[in-house]
């Protein structure tokens, strides 16, 4: 099966967002990755619910929403209404992760859990069966265009092993510093899905980079 590619709109041209959304619609990308930042969990503020609802009207692929916010359980219903198909919360931001995942799934969305670079994979030992998507951060969340953190490759291997040892069907998604070179190594290590922001939207030929990632 080919790799899932989820272009991050954080690096898109917000003055001409419809154009970039259409480019992703027409490309072989699988999902739209939307980065929601609250300026508290991460040192940056991105965009919120009104924009997600607008993106939903133009997007013809699932919305993969990455919440970098504290107490994300407060907004599960709102992001569902705005059109999220996959809703990912940070492990580090959730006191009652099990409850939050059930809340997400009860609304018909896929439930994702993101791990910061310092959070060990084994923290998911007792919850892996309840997760649809594990999002491994390969940069410190908050900004696009940062360099890939090498230790993520070992985390992918460990996570693959954990999934194999259990009855989990979780998908392994990696976010941050993804390009052809890091992407290829991530796929070899066992990643199922790749997020790419600057590598897609800062390229003179974004569609070609999406196609290249699809064919890794
Ligand atoms: C970072 C975000 C990423 C970001 C990735 O906090 O979660 O999704 O857009 O950007 P690149 O691909 O440029 O590292
Ligand atoms: Zn992200």
PDB file of C-alpha atoms and ligand atoms in Angstrom:
ATOM      1  CA  UNK A   1       0.000   0.000   0.000  1.00  0.00           C
ATOM      2  CA  UNK A   2       1.331   3.440  -0.832  1.00  0.00           C
ATOM      3  CA  UNK A   3       2.196   5.980   1.810  1.00  0.00           C
ATOM      4  CA  UNK A   4      -0.494   8.403   3.011  1.00  0.00           C
ATOM      5  CA  UNK A   5       0.486  12.024   2.349  1.00  0.00           C
ATOM      6  CA  UNK A   6      -1.035  14.830   4.408  1.00  0.00           C
ATOM      7  CA  UNK A   7       0.081  18.300   3.243  1.00  0.00           C
ATOM      8  CA  UNK A   8       0.083  20.835   6.092  1.00  0.00           C
ATOM      9  CA  UNK A   9      -1.737  24.035   5.134  1.00  0.00           C
ATOM     10  CA  UNK A  10       0.328  25.934   7.727  1.00  0.00           C
ATOM     11  CA  UNK A  11       2.789  26.709   4.930  1.00  0.00           C
ATOM     12  CA  UNK A  12       0.102  27.482   2.332  1.00  0.00           C
ATOM     13  CA  UNK A  13      -0.548  30.930   0.885  1.00  0.00           C
ATOM     14  CA  UNK A  14      -3.331  32.260   3.117  1.00  0.00           C
ATOM     15  CA  UNK A  15      -4.111  35.096   0.724  1.00  0.00           C
ATOM     16  CA  UNK A  16      -4.901  32.515  -1.949  1.00  0.00           C
ATOM     17  CA  UNK A  17      -5.916  29.569   0.189  1.00  0.00           C
ATOM     18  CA  UNK A  18      -8.597  28.330  -2.229  1.00  0.00           C
ATOM     19  CA  UNK A  19      -5.930  27.895  -4.897  1.00  0.00           C
ATOM     20  CA  UNK A  20      -3.700  25.802  -2.610  1.00  0.00           C
ATOM     21  CA  UNK A  21      -6.667  23.697  -1.456  1.00  0.00           C
ATOM     22  CA  UNK A  22      -7.560  23.001  -5.082  1.00  0.00           C
ATOM     23  CA  UNK A  23      -3.963  22.000  -5.801  1.00  0.00           C
ATOM     24  CA  UNK A  24      -4.162  19.420  -2.975  1.00  0.00           C
ATOM     25  CA  UNK A  25      -7.580  18.237  -4.230  1.00  0.00           C
ATOM     26  CA  UNK A  26      -6.104  17.593  -7.659  1.00  0.00           C
ATOM     27  CA  UNK A  27      -2.902  15.993  -6.351  1.00  0.00           C
ATOM     28  CA  UNK A  28      -2.509  12.396  -5.137  1.00  0.00           C
ATOM     29  CA  UNK A  29      -2.414  13.631  -1.498  1.00  0.00           C
ATOM     30  CA  UNK A  30      -4.719  11.729   0.859  1.00  0.00           C
ATOM     31  CA  UNK A  31      -5.577  14.157   3.662  1.00  0.00           C
ATOM     32  CA  UNK A  32      -5.410  17.869   4.536  1.00  0.00           C
ATOM     33  CA  UNK A  33      -3.298  18.431   7.664  1.00  0.00           C
ATOM     34  CA  UNK A  34      -4.576  21.391   9.725  1.00  0.00           C
ATOM     35  CA  UNK A  35      -2.410  22.717  12.571  1.00  0.00           C
ATOM     36  CA  UNK A  36      -4.320  24.403  15.394  1.00  0.00           C
ATOM     37  CA  UNK A  37      -2.112  26.283  17.892  1.00  0.00           C
ATOM     38  CA  UNK A  38      -3.270  28.157  20.974  1.00  0.00           C
ATOM     39  CA  UNK A  39      -0.162  30.122  21.968  1.00  0.00           C
ATOM     40  CA  UNK A  40      -0.115  28.236  25.297  1.00  0.00           C
ATOM     41  CA  UNK A  41       0.652  24.596  24.540  1.00  0.00           C
ATOM     42  CA  UNK A  42       2.998  25.805  21.807  1.00  0.00           C
ATOM     43  CA  UNK A  43       4.676  29.229  21.439  1.00  0.00           C
ATOM     44  CA  UNK A  44       2.678  30.197  18.357  1.00  0.00           C
ATOM     45  CA  UNK A  45      -0.920  30.929  17.340  1.00  0.00           C
ATOM     46  CA  UNK A  46      -2.178  29.647  13.991  1.00  0.00           C
ATOM     47  CA  UNK A  47      -5.859  29.637  13.068  1.00  0.00           C
ATOM     48  CA  UNK A  48      -9.088  28.298  14.504  1.00  0.00           C
ATOM     49  CA  UNK A  49     -12.604  26.997  13.967  1.00  0.00           C
ATOM     50  CA  UNK A  50     -13.961  29.536  11.441  1.00  0.00           C
ATOM     51  CA  UNK A  51     -11.148  28.780   9.007  1.00  0.00           C
ATOM     52  CA  UNK A  52     -11.514  25.008   9.469  1.00  0.00           C
ATOM     53  CA  UNK A  53     -15.219  25.305   8.521  1.00  0.00           C
ATOM     54  CA  UNK A  54     -14.299  27.270   5.403  1.00  0.00           C
ATOM     55  CA  UNK A  55     -11.573  24.797   4.401  1.00  0.00           C
ATOM     56  CA  UNK A  56     -14.118  21.992   4.807  1.00  0.00           C
ATOM     57  CA  UNK A  57     -16.306  23.555   2.088  1.00  0.00           C
ATOM     58  CA  UNK A  58     -13.481  23.446  -0.462  1.00  0.00           C
ATOM     59  CA  UNK A  59     -11.615  20.273   0.559  1.00  0.00           C
ATOM     60  CA  UNK A  60     -12.525  17.006  -1.157  1.00  0.00           C
ATOM     61  CA  UNK A  61     -10.319  14.880   1.095  1.00  0.00           C
ATOM     62  CA  UNK A  62     -10.486  14.134   4.853  1.00  0.00           C
ATOM     63  CA  UNK A  63      -9.402  16.837   7.287  1.00  0.00           C
ATOM     64  CA  UNK A  64      -6.582  15.624   9.531  1.00  0.00           C
ATOM     65  CA  UNK A  65      -6.770  18.118  12.401  1.00  0.00           C
ATOM     66  CA  UNK A  66      -3.764  18.377  14.748  1.00  0.00           C
ATOM     67  CA  UNK A  67      -4.701  20.175  17.968  1.00  0.00           C
ATOM     68  CA  UNK A  68      -1.726  21.802  19.675  1.00  0.00           C
ATOM     69  CA  UNK A  69      -3.892  23.224  22.452  1.00  0.00           C
ATOM     70  CA  UNK A  70      -4.276  22.645  26.178  1.00  0.00           C
ATOM     71  CA  UNK A  71      -7.366  20.773  27.418  1.00  0.00           C
ATOM     72  CA  UNK A  72      -8.398  19.743  23.889  1.00  0.00           C
ATOM     73  CA  UNK A  73     -11.447  17.881  25.257  1.00  0.00           C
ATOM     74  CA  UNK A  74     -13.190  21.272  25.487  1.00  0.00           C
ATOM     75  CA  UNK A  75     -13.176  21.579  21.685  1.00  0.00           C
ATOM     76  CA  UNK A  76     -13.837  18.040  20.420  1.00  0.00           C
ATOM     77  CA  UNK A  77     -17.448  18.739  19.533  1.00  0.00           C
ATOM     78  CA  UNK A  78     -16.647  22.093  17.939  1.00  0.00           C
ATOM     79  CA  UNK A  79     -14.007  20.604  15.637  1.00  0.00           C
ATOM     80  CA  UNK A  80     -16.392  17.810  14.733  1.00  0.00           C
ATOM     81  CA  UNK A  81     -18.973  20.427  13.716  1.00  0.00           C
ATOM     82  CA  UNK A  82     -16.308  22.332  11.772  1.00  0.00           C
ATOM     83  CA  UNK A  83     -15.603  19.207   9.712  1.00  0.00           C
ATOM     84  CA  UNK A  84     -12.670  17.310  11.243  1.00  0.00           C
ATOM     85  CA  UNK A  85     -12.447  13.675  10.108  1.00  0.00           C
ATOM     86  CA  UNK A  86      -9.348  12.761  12.106  1.00  0.00           C
ATOM     87  CA  UNK A  87      -8.897  14.619  15.388  1.00  0.00           C
ATOM     88  CA  UNK A  88      -5.479  14.395  17.028  1.00  0.00           C
ATOM     89  CA  UNK A  89      -4.790  15.560  20.565  1.00  0.00           C
ATOM     90  CA  UNK A  90      -1.415  15.780  22.285  1.00  0.00           C
ATOM     91  CA  UNK A  91      -0.589  13.127  24.878  1.00  0.00           C
ATOM     92  CA  UNK A  92       1.108  15.871  26.927  1.00  0.00           C
ATOM     93  CA  UNK A  93      -2.061  18.013  26.931  1.00  0.00           C
ATOM     94  CA  UNK A  94      -4.576  15.380  28.053  1.00  0.00           C
ATOM     95  CA  UNK A  95      -5.113  14.408  31.670  1.00  0.00           C
ATOM     96  CA  UNK A  96      -7.861  11.928  30.775  1.00  0.00           C
ATOM     97  CA  UNK A  97      -6.664  10.672  27.421  1.00  0.00           C
ATOM     98  CA  UNK A  98      -8.813   7.528  27.400  1.00  0.00           C
ATOM     99  CA  UNK A  99     -11.976   9.553  27.949  1.00  0.00           C
ATOM    100  CA  UNK A 100     -10.988  12.092  25.291  1.00  0.00           C
ATOM    101  CA  UNK A 101     -10.367   9.357  22.704  1.00  0.00           C
ATOM    102  CA  UNK A 102     -13.788   7.826  23.403  1.00  0.00           C
ATOM    103  CA  UNK A 103     -15.329  11.286  23.079  1.00  0.00           C
ATOM    104  CA  UNK A 104     -13.706  11.753  19.638  1.00  0.00           C
ATOM    105  CA  UNK A 105     -14.754   8.292  18.409  1.00  0.00           C
ATOM    106  CA  UNK A 106     -18.305   8.597  19.695  1.00  0.00           C
ATOM    107  CA  UNK A 107     -18.754  11.489  17.247  1.00  0.00           C
ATOM    108  CA  UNK A 108     -17.611   9.304  14.345  1.00  0.00           C
ATOM    109  CA  UNK A 109     -14.122  10.789  13.935  1.00  0.00           C
ATOM    110  CA  UNK A 110     -10.840   8.872  13.915  1.00  0.00           C
ATOM    111  CA  UNK A 111      -8.914   9.479  17.132  1.00  0.00           C
ATOM    112  CA  UNK A 112      -5.261  10.511  16.997  1.00  0.00           C
ATOM    113  CA  UNK A 113      -2.632  10.980  19.695  1.00  0.00           C
ATOM    114  CA  UNK A 114       0.459  13.116  19.074  1.00  0.00           C
ATOM    115  CA  UNK A 115       3.748  12.637  20.933  1.00  0.00           C
ATOM    116  CA  UNK A 116       6.261  15.438  21.390  1.00  0.00           C
ATOM    117  CA  UNK A 117       9.871  14.527  20.546  1.00  0.00           C
ATOM    118  CA  UNK A 118      10.711  13.887  24.240  1.00  0.00           C
ATOM    119  CA  UNK A 119       7.703  11.669  24.990  1.00  0.00           C
ATOM    120  CA  UNK A 120       8.573   7.950  24.898  1.00  0.00           C
ATOM    121  CA  UNK A 121       6.534   5.565  22.749  1.00  0.00           C
ATOM    122  CA  UNK A 122       6.081   3.239  25.745  1.00  0.00           C
ATOM    123  CA  UNK A 123       3.809   5.867  27.332  1.00  0.00           C
ATOM    124  CA  UNK A 124       1.215   4.516  24.876  1.00  0.00           C
ATOM    125  CA  UNK A 125       1.532   0.876  26.079  1.00  0.00           C
ATOM    126  CA  UNK A 126      -1.832   0.877  27.839  1.00  0.00           C
ATOM    127  CA  UNK A 127      -3.776   2.987  25.362  1.00  0.00           C
ATOM    128  CA  UNK A 128      -2.505   1.875  21.945  1.00  0.00           C
ATOM    129  CA  UNK A 129      -5.589  -0.292  21.316  1.00  0.00           C
ATOM    130  CA  UNK A 130      -7.825   2.782  21.528  1.00  0.00           C
ATOM    131  CA  UNK A 131      -5.863   4.905  19.045  1.00  0.00           C
ATOM    132  CA  UNK A 132      -6.511   5.151  15.291  1.00  0.00           C
ATOM    133  CA  UNK A 133      -3.530   7.385  14.444  1.00  0.00           C
ATOM    134  CA  UNK A 134      -0.298   7.999  16.370  1.00  0.00           C
ATOM    135  CA  UNK A 135       1.294  11.269  15.269  1.00  0.00           C
ATOM    136  CA  UNK A 136       5.003  11.265  16.054  1.00  0.00           C
ATOM    137  CA  UNK A 137       6.382  14.796  16.151  1.00  0.00           C
ATOM    138  CA  UNK A 138       9.765  14.914  14.423  1.00  0.00           C
ATOM    139  CA  UNK A 139      10.206  18.613  15.356  1.00  0.00           C
ATOM    140  CA  UNK A 140       9.120  20.535  18.440  1.00  0.00           C
ATOM    141  CA  UNK A 141       5.565  21.574  17.580  1.00  0.00           C
ATOM    142  CA  UNK A 142       4.763  25.202  16.899  1.00  0.00           C
ATOM    143  CA  UNK A 143       6.380  26.121  13.601  1.00  0.00           C
ATOM    144  CA  UNK A 144       6.817  24.906  10.066  1.00  0.00           C
ATOM    145  CA  UNK A 145      10.189  24.705   8.340  1.00  0.00           C
ATOM    146  CA  UNK A 146      12.259  23.201  11.191  1.00  0.00           C
ATOM    147  CA  UNK A 147      14.823  20.431  10.807  1.00  0.00           C
ATOM    148  CA  UNK A 148      13.987  16.791  11.305  1.00  0.00           C
ATOM    149  CA  UNK A 149      14.939  15.241  14.668  1.00  0.00           C
ATOM    150  CA  UNK A 150      16.826  12.009  13.887  1.00  0.00           C
ATOM    151  CA  UNK A 151      15.717  10.054  16.967  1.00  0.00           C
ATOM    152  CA  UNK A 152      12.211   9.931  15.476  1.00  0.00           C
ATOM    153  CA  UNK A 153      13.349   7.016  13.298  1.00  0.00           C
ATOM    154  CA  UNK A 154      13.900   4.817  16.369  1.00  0.00           C
ATOM    155  CA  UNK A 155      10.520   5.885  17.708  1.00  0.00           C
ATOM    156  CA  UNK A 156       8.867   4.722  14.489  1.00  0.00           C
ATOM    157  CA  UNK A 157      10.558   1.311  14.848  1.00  0.00           C
ATOM    158  CA  UNK A 158       9.502   1.017  18.515  1.00  0.00           C
ATOM    159  CA  UNK A 159       5.940   2.061  17.726  1.00  0.00           C
ATOM    160  CA  UNK A 160       5.715  -0.418  14.853  1.00  0.00           C
ATOM    161  CA  UNK A 161       6.800  -3.149  17.276  1.00  0.00           C
ATOM    162  CA  UNK A 162       4.233  -2.077  19.891  1.00  0.00           C
ATOM    163  CA  UNK A 163       1.454  -2.122  17.291  1.00  0.00           C
ATOM    164  CA  UNK A 164       2.544  -5.575  16.098  1.00  0.00           C
ATOM    165  CA  UNK A 165       2.585  -6.971  19.639  1.00  0.00           C
ATOM    166  CA  UNK A 166      -0.964  -5.822  20.332  1.00  0.00           C
ATOM    167  CA  UNK A 167      -4.182  -6.023  18.356  1.00  0.00           C
ATOM    168  CA  UNK A 168      -3.900  -2.317  17.565  1.00  0.00           C
ATOM    169  CA  UNK A 169      -4.550  -1.180  14.032  1.00  0.00           C
ATOM    170  CA  UNK A 170      -3.096   2.286  14.644  1.00  0.00           C
ATOM    171  CA  UNK A 171      -1.540   4.109  11.746  1.00  0.00           C
ATOM    172  CA  UNK A 172       1.888   5.753  12.237  1.00  0.00           C
ATOM    173  CA  UNK A 173       1.990   9.364  11.025  1.00  0.00           C
ATOM    174  CA  UNK A 174       5.096  11.575  11.243  1.00  0.00           C
ATOM    175  CA  UNK A 175       5.061  15.380  11.317  1.00  0.00           C
ATOM    176  CA  UNK A 176       7.938  17.830  10.888  1.00  0.00           C
ATOM    177  CA  UNK A 177      10.936  18.257   8.603  1.00  0.00           C
ATOM    178  CA  UNK A 178       9.666  15.734   6.079  1.00  0.00           C
ATOM    179  CA  UNK A 179      11.261  15.801   2.618  1.00  0.00           C
ATOM    180  CA  UNK A 180      12.257  13.080   0.123  1.00  0.00           C
ATOM    181  CA  UNK A 181      15.326  12.106   2.145  1.00  0.00           C
ATOM    182  CA  UNK A 182      13.789  11.979   5.646  1.00  0.00           C
ATOM    183  CA  UNK A 183      10.538  10.656   4.158  1.00  0.00           C
ATOM    184  CA  UNK A 184      12.282   7.702   2.539  1.00  0.00           C
ATOM    185  CA  UNK A 185      13.977   6.740   5.821  1.00  0.00           C
ATOM    186  CA  UNK A 186      10.694   7.099   7.712  1.00  0.00           C
ATOM    187  CA  UNK A 187       8.914   4.811   5.265  1.00  0.00           C
ATOM    188  CA  UNK A 188      11.730   2.249   5.584  1.00  0.00           C
ATOM    189  CA  UNK A 189      11.361   2.418   9.378  1.00  0.00           C
ATOM    190  CA  UNK A 190       7.618   1.720   9.110  1.00  0.00           C
ATOM    191  CA  UNK A 191       5.758   5.057   8.838  1.00  0.00           C
ATOM    192  CA  UNK A 192       2.333   4.840   7.188  1.00  0.00           C
ATOM    193  CA  UNK A 193       1.607   8.559   6.765  1.00  0.00           C
ATOM    194  CA  UNK A 194       3.746  11.668   6.257  1.00  0.00           C
ATOM    195  CA  UNK A 195       2.849  15.296   6.970  1.00  0.00           C
ATOM    196  CA  UNK A 196       4.701  17.849   4.858  1.00  0.00           C
ATOM    197  CA  UNK A 197       4.298  21.620   5.053  1.00  0.00           C
ATOM    198  CA  UNK A 198       7.192  23.705   3.768  1.00  0.00           C
ATOM    199  CA  UNK A 199       8.490  20.901   1.537  1.00  0.00           C
ATOM    200  CA  UNK A 200       5.213  21.025  -0.390  1.00  0.00           C
ATOM    201  CA  UNK A 201       4.124  24.665  -0.305  1.00  0.00           C
ATOM    202  CA  UNK A 202       7.532  26.367  -0.509  1.00  0.00           C
ATOM    203  CA  UNK A 203       8.375  24.346  -3.597  1.00  0.00           C
ATOM    204  CA  UNK A 204       8.069  25.787  -7.111  1.00  0.00           C
ATOM    205  CA  UNK A 205       6.201  22.586  -7.988  1.00  0.00           C
ATOM    206  CA  UNK A 206       4.129  21.493  -4.939  1.00  0.00           C
ATOM    207  CA  UNK A 207       2.249  18.779  -6.796  1.00  0.00           C
ATOM    208  CA  UNK A 208       5.490  17.151  -7.924  1.00  0.00           C
ATOM    209  CA  UNK A 209       6.683  16.969  -4.302  1.00  0.00           C
ATOM    210  CA  UNK A 210       3.394  15.420  -3.196  1.00  0.00           C
ATOM    211  CA  UNK A 211       3.700  12.845  -5.997  1.00  0.00           C
ATOM    212  CA  UNK A 212       7.310  12.153  -5.005  1.00  0.00           C
ATOM    213  CA  UNK A 213       6.318  11.524  -1.370  1.00  0.00           C
ATOM    214  CA  UNK A 214       3.467   9.259  -2.488  1.00  0.00           C
ATOM    215  CA  UNK A 215       5.914   7.119  -4.435  1.00  0.00           C
ATOM    216  CA  UNK A 216       8.596   6.748  -1.761  1.00  0.00           C
TER     217      UNK A 216
HETATM  218  C1  LIG B   1       4.452  21.903  13.439  1.00  0.00           C
HETATM  219  C2  LIG B   1       3.260  21.357  12.718  1.00  0.00           C
HETATM  220  C3  LIG B   1       3.549  20.769  11.383  1.00  0.00           C
HETATM  221  C4  LIG B   1       4.172  21.728  10.388  1.00  0.00           C
HETATM  222  C5  LIG B   1       5.161  20.920   9.615  1.00  0.00           C
HETATM  223  O1  LIG B   1       4.089  22.224  14.716  1.00  0.00           O
HETATM  224  O2  LIG B   1       2.633  20.345  13.481  1.00  0.00           O
HETATM  225  O3  LIG B   1       2.414  20.135  10.831  1.00  0.00           O
HETATM  226  O4  LIG B   1       3.274  22.330   9.508  1.00  0.00           O
HETATM  227  O5  LIG B   1       5.899  21.761   8.828  1.00  0.00           O
HETATM  228  P1  LIG B   1       7.183  21.268   8.030  1.00  0.00           P
HETATM  229  O6  LIG B   1       6.748  20.141   7.133  1.00  0.00           O
HETATM  230  O7  LIG B   1       7.590  22.499   7.279  1.00  0.00           O
HETATM  231  O8  LIG B   1       8.197  20.823   9.044  1.00  0.00           O
HETATM  232 ZN1  LIG B   2       1.005  19.162  12.484  1.00  0.00          ZN
END
